[in-house]
């Protein structure tokens, strides 16, 4: 069953060890922020620092794993039809829009959409780690300078993940203007009992 | 008063808003991992994702701030005589040596040296964030590949930080072979009531 995450919203759900998660960009140029928690012990969660360390690259894609703060594999990346994702930048939050966009009005954000949807799992706002930002296109220059560019994903691009432990997953259709080429679109996901290819 | 952190050990201490912290590499080529917590509410802590986002660079140095998971400035970097630091990789942990060094024997680690020294402040191992790795030299290639190279710091190089809030600081003399050019040395620190230059 394909579920749609409407633009500038989010969701959270359980994913059992061995199940597969397919995350699709149905219209193109849309980012989805994903966070992961061990369903059996929520103090274990996704870690950018551990993932970049163990995979020895800034660019996490097919063949890599997403690692936890306790150095365990949380997901294996089975497929990535686009190939450009970000694991550097924190989910956009109300302060992102105040500090980086000089917008002090209310603005939807991945941070709010993650913590409100994860609240029923007793996960607090302060528990939200740096997300794995599917299809987010953050370019880095040789001098370290970071720039957020339009996603390179086309309509129908997807990533496929295998759960390596029982997980709670938080997932959004990202709300930040610059990250999505100034047009907000939905994200779709599907939970599969096994790889579609097998 | 200059305090020495012996090789492959760590410490933790309070730093008041407005105080300055000087961290020195007395012998050269030695990394020091630093983590920060809001002393008044320890769920607020150092965030690599927020810092890289707000500062818009991979290379954090003089003139930048270290930001919290709640988007507040925790420290201002007043001086950095070397200029190359890392804010990508998680503190070395027992699993680092098992997974990356194929060493299953006991090995001191920044992670252990941080959480054991922060335990008296009621900070748990799972609370330890990605550290700001002073003088750690992580090179990134255009294709994203990361490599840990010898620190470029010379004997006497230092960083000077101003506390922007009341802090609990965890600080190590890093224990990982590759990060310190295969030679473990001490780190020194000093708490100052104002900038030595002012």
GROMACS .gro file of N, CA, C and O in nm, chain B residues 139-189:
model
  204
  337UNK      N    1   3.997   1.505   0.583
  337UNK     CA    2   3.992   1.560   0.448
  337UNK      C    3   3.873   1.500   0.373
  337UNK      O    4   3.840   1.383   0.392
  338UNK      N    5   3.810   1.581   0.287
  338UNK     CA    6   3.697   1.534   0.207
  338UNK      C    7   3.732   1.556   0.060
  338UNK      O    8   3.776   1.664   0.021
  339UNK      N    9   3.712   1.454  -0.020
  339UNK     CA   10   3.737   1.464  -0.164
  339UNK      C   11   3.611   1.514  -0.233
  339UNK      O   12   3.502   1.517  -0.174
  340UNK      N   13   3.625   1.553  -0.360
  340UNK     CA   14   3.509   1.603  -0.436
  340UNK      C   15   3.400   1.497  -0.446
  340UNK      O   16   3.281   1.529  -0.452
  341UNK      N   17   3.438   1.369  -0.444
  341UNK     CA   18   3.339   1.261  -0.450
  341UNK      C   19   3.283   1.224  -0.312
  341UNK      O   20   3.211   1.125  -0.299
  342UNK      N   21   3.319   1.300  -0.210
  342UNK     CA   22   3.266   1.279  -0.077
  342UNK      C   23   3.352   1.192   0.013
  342UNK      O   24   3.331   1.188   0.134
  343UNK      N   25   3.450   1.123  -0.043
  343UNK     CA   26   3.534   1.031   0.035
  343UNK      C   27   3.603   1.104   0.149
  343UNK      O   28   3.662   1.211   0.129
  344UNK      N   29   3.596   1.047   0.268
  344UNK     CA   30   3.658   1.106   0.386
  344UNK      C   31   3.785   1.029   0.422
  344UNK      O   32   3.789   0.906   0.411
  345UNK      N   33   3.887   1.103   0.465
  345UNK     CA   34   4.009   1.036   0.512
  345UNK      C   35   4.062   1.112   0.633
  345UNK      O   36   4.061   1.234   0.638
  346UNK      N   37   4.105   1.036   0.731
  346UNK     CA   38   4.160   1.093   0.855
  346UNK      C   39   4.309   1.106   0.837
  346UNK      O   40   4.379   1.006   0.819
  347UNK      N   41   4.358   1.229   0.839
  347UNK     CA   42   4.499   1.258   0.816
  347UNK      C   43   4.563   1.310   0.946
  347UNK      O   44   4.492   1.348   1.039
  348UNK      N   45   4.697   1.312   0.954
  348UNK     CA   46   4.761   1.365   1.075
  348UNK      C   47   4.719   1.510   1.100
  348UNK      O   48   4.705   1.588   1.005
  349UNK      N   49   4.697   1.546   1.225
  349UNK     CA   50   4.663   1.686   1.255
  349UNK      C   51   4.771   1.780   1.203
  349UNK      O   52   4.889   1.744   1.199
  350UNK      N   53   4.729   1.900   1.163
  350UNK     CA   54   4.826   2.000   1.117
  350UNK      C   55   4.873   2.089   1.231
  350UNK      O   56   4.954   2.179   1.211
  351UNK      N   57   4.826   2.062   1.351
  351UNK     CA   58   4.863   2.147   1.465
  351UNK      C   59   5.009   2.123   1.506
  351UNK      O   60   5.058   2.010   1.506
  352UNK      N   61   5.074   2.235   1.539
  352UNK     CA   62   5.211   2.234   1.589
  352UNK      C   63   5.207   2.254   1.741
  352UNK      O   64   5.107   2.303   1.795
  353UNK      N   65   5.317   2.222   1.807
  353UNK     CA   66   5.326   2.242   1.952
  353UNK      C   67   5.290   2.386   1.987
  353UNK      O   68   5.347   2.479   1.930
  354UNK      N   69   5.194   2.404   2.076
  354UNK     CA   70   5.154   2.538   2.120
  354UNK      C   71   5.033   2.592   2.049
  354UNK      O   72   4.979   2.696   2.090
  355UNK      N   73   4.988   2.528   1.942
  355UNK     CA   74   4.864   2.574   1.878
  355UNK      C   75   4.749   2.565   1.977
  355UNK      O   76   4.743   2.472   2.060
  356UNK      N   77   4.656   2.661   1.968
  356UNK     CA   78   4.544   2.660   2.063
  356UNK      C   79   4.418   2.715   1.998
  356UNK      O   80   4.423   2.783   1.894
  357UNK      N   81   4.306   2.683   2.063
  357UNK     CA   82   4.178   2.745   2.030
  357UNK      C   83   4.127   2.814   2.156
  357UNK      O   84   4.147   2.765   2.267
  358UNK      N   85   4.058   2.926   2.134
  358UNK     CA   86   4.001   3.003   2.244
  358UNK      C   87   3.852   3.017   2.219
  358UNK      O   88   3.810   3.059   2.109
  359UNK      N   89   3.772   2.977   2.318
  359UNK     CA   90   3.626   2.977   2.306
  359UNK      C   91   3.566   3.067   2.415
  359UNK      O   92   3.609   3.063   2.530
  360UNK      N   93   3.462   3.141   2.379
  360UNK     CA   94   3.384   3.216   2.477
  360UNK      C   95   3.251   3.144   2.502
  360UNK      O   96   3.177   3.115   2.405
  361UNK      N   97   3.219   3.116   2.626
  361UNK     CA   98   3.091   3.051   2.659
  361UNK      C   99   2.977   3.151   2.642
  361UNK      O  100   2.980   3.260   2.700
  362UNK      N  101   2.876   3.112   2.563
  362UNK     CA  102   2.760   3.198   2.540
  362UNK      C  103   2.644   3.163   2.634
  362UNK      O  104   2.539   3.227   2.632
  363UNK      N  105   2.661   3.056   2.712
  363UNK     CA  106   2.565   3.019   2.815
  363UNK      C  107   2.642   2.941   2.922
  363UNK      O  108   2.759   2.907   2.900
  364UNK      N  109   2.579   2.914   3.036
  364UNK     CA  110   2.645   2.829   3.136
  364UNK      C  111   2.654   2.688   3.081
  364UNK      O  112   2.552   2.630   3.039
  365UNK      N  113   2.773   2.633   3.083
  365UNK     CA  114   2.799   2.506   3.014
  365UNK      C  115   2.858   2.400   3.106
  365UNK      O  116   2.928   2.431   3.203
  366UNK      N  117   2.832   2.275   3.069
  366UNK     CA  118   2.913   2.162   3.113
  366UNK      C  119   2.993   2.117   2.991
  366UNK      O  120   2.935   2.093   2.885
  367UNK      N  121   3.123   2.111   3.009
  367UNK     CA  122   3.214   2.080   2.899
  367UNK      C  123   3.277   1.943   2.922
  367UNK      O  124   3.327   1.916   3.032
  368UNK      N  125   3.275   1.857   2.821
  368UNK     CA  126   3.354   1.733   2.822
  368UNK      C  127   3.468   1.749   2.724
  368UNK      O  128   3.446   1.800   2.612
  369UNK      N  129   3.590   1.707   2.763
  369UNK     CA  130   3.708   1.735   2.682
  369UNK      C  131   3.806   1.618   2.696
  369UNK      O  132   3.826   1.566   2.805
  370UNK      N  133   3.864   1.576   2.583
  370UNK     CA  134   3.955   1.461   2.587
  370UNK      C  135   4.090   1.494   2.524
  370UNK      O  136   4.105   1.592   2.452
  371UNK      N  137   4.184   1.405   2.550
  371UNK     CA  138   4.304   1.389   2.466
  371UNK      C  139   4.277   1.261   2.388
  371UNK      O  140   4.273   1.153   2.446
  372UNK      N  141   4.255   1.277   2.258
  372UNK     CA  142   4.195   1.169   2.177
  372UNK      C  143   4.281   1.043   2.175
  372UNK      O  144   4.405   1.050   2.172
  373UNK      N  145   4.211   0.929   2.170
  373UNK     CA  146   4.272   0.797   2.187
  373UNK      C  147   4.287   0.716   2.059
  373UNK      O  148   4.328   0.600   2.066
  374UNK      N  149   4.251   0.775   1.944
  374UNK     CA  150   4.251   0.696   1.820
  374UNK      C  151   4.385   0.712   1.747
  374UNK      O  152   4.432   0.824   1.725
  375UNK      N  153   4.442   0.600   1.707
  375UNK     CA  154   4.575   0.600   1.643
  375UNK      C  155   4.580   0.695   1.523
  375UNK      O  156   4.664   0.785   1.515
  376UNK      N  157   4.490   0.671   1.426
  376UNK     CA  158   4.498   0.742   1.298
  376UNK      C  159   4.480   0.892   1.316
  376UNK      O  160   4.543   0.971   1.247
  377UNK      N  161   4.394   0.931   1.410
  377UNK     CA  162   4.361   1.072   1.428
  377UNK      C  163   4.478   1.153   1.483
  377UNK      O  164   4.479   1.276   1.473
  378UNK      N  165   4.573   1.087   1.546
  378UNK     CA  166   4.682   1.156   1.616
  378UNK      C  167   4.820   1.116   1.564
  378UNK      O  168   4.919   1.123   1.636
  379UNK      N  169   4.824   1.074   1.437
  379UNK     CA  170   4.948   1.032   1.372
  379UNK      C  171   5.021   0.927   1.455
  379UNK      O  172   5.142   0.929   1.467
  380UNK      N  173   4.943   0.835   1.515
  380UNK     CA  174   4.996   0.715   1.581
  380UNK      C  175   5.087   0.748   1.699
  380UNK      O  176   5.183   0.676   1.726
  381UNK      N  177   5.057   0.857   1.769
  381UNK     CA  178   5.134   0.893   1.888
  381UNK      C  179   5.042   0.969   1.981
  381UNK      O  180   4.988   1.073   1.944
  382UNK      N  181   5.023   0.920   2.101
  382UNK     CA  182   4.927   0.981   2.194
  382UNK      C  183   4.997   1.080   2.286
  382UNK      O  184   5.098   1.047   2.347
  383UNK      N  185   4.940   1.201   2.291
  383UNK     CA  186   5.000   1.309   2.366
  383UNK      C  187   4.895   1.374   2.456
  383UNK      O  188   4.776   1.353   2.436
  384UNK      N  189   4.936   1.455   2.553
  384UNK     CA  190   4.838   1.523   2.638
  384UNK      C  191   4.776   1.644   2.567
  384UNK      O  192   4.820   1.684   2.459
  385UNK      N  193   4.673   1.698   2.630
  385UNK     CA  194   4.608   1.823   2.589
  385UNK      C  195   4.605   1.911   2.713
  385UNK      O  196   4.594   1.860   2.825
  386UNK      N  197   4.616   2.041   2.696
  386UNK     CA  198   4.607   2.132   2.810
  386UNK      C  199   4.490   2.228   2.793
  386UNK      O  200   4.455   2.264   2.680
  387UNK      N  201   4.430   2.267   2.906
  387UNK     CA  202   4.324   2.367   2.897
  387UNK      C  203   4.334   2.464   3.014
  387UNK      O  204   4.392   2.434   3.119
   0.00000   0.00000   0.00000
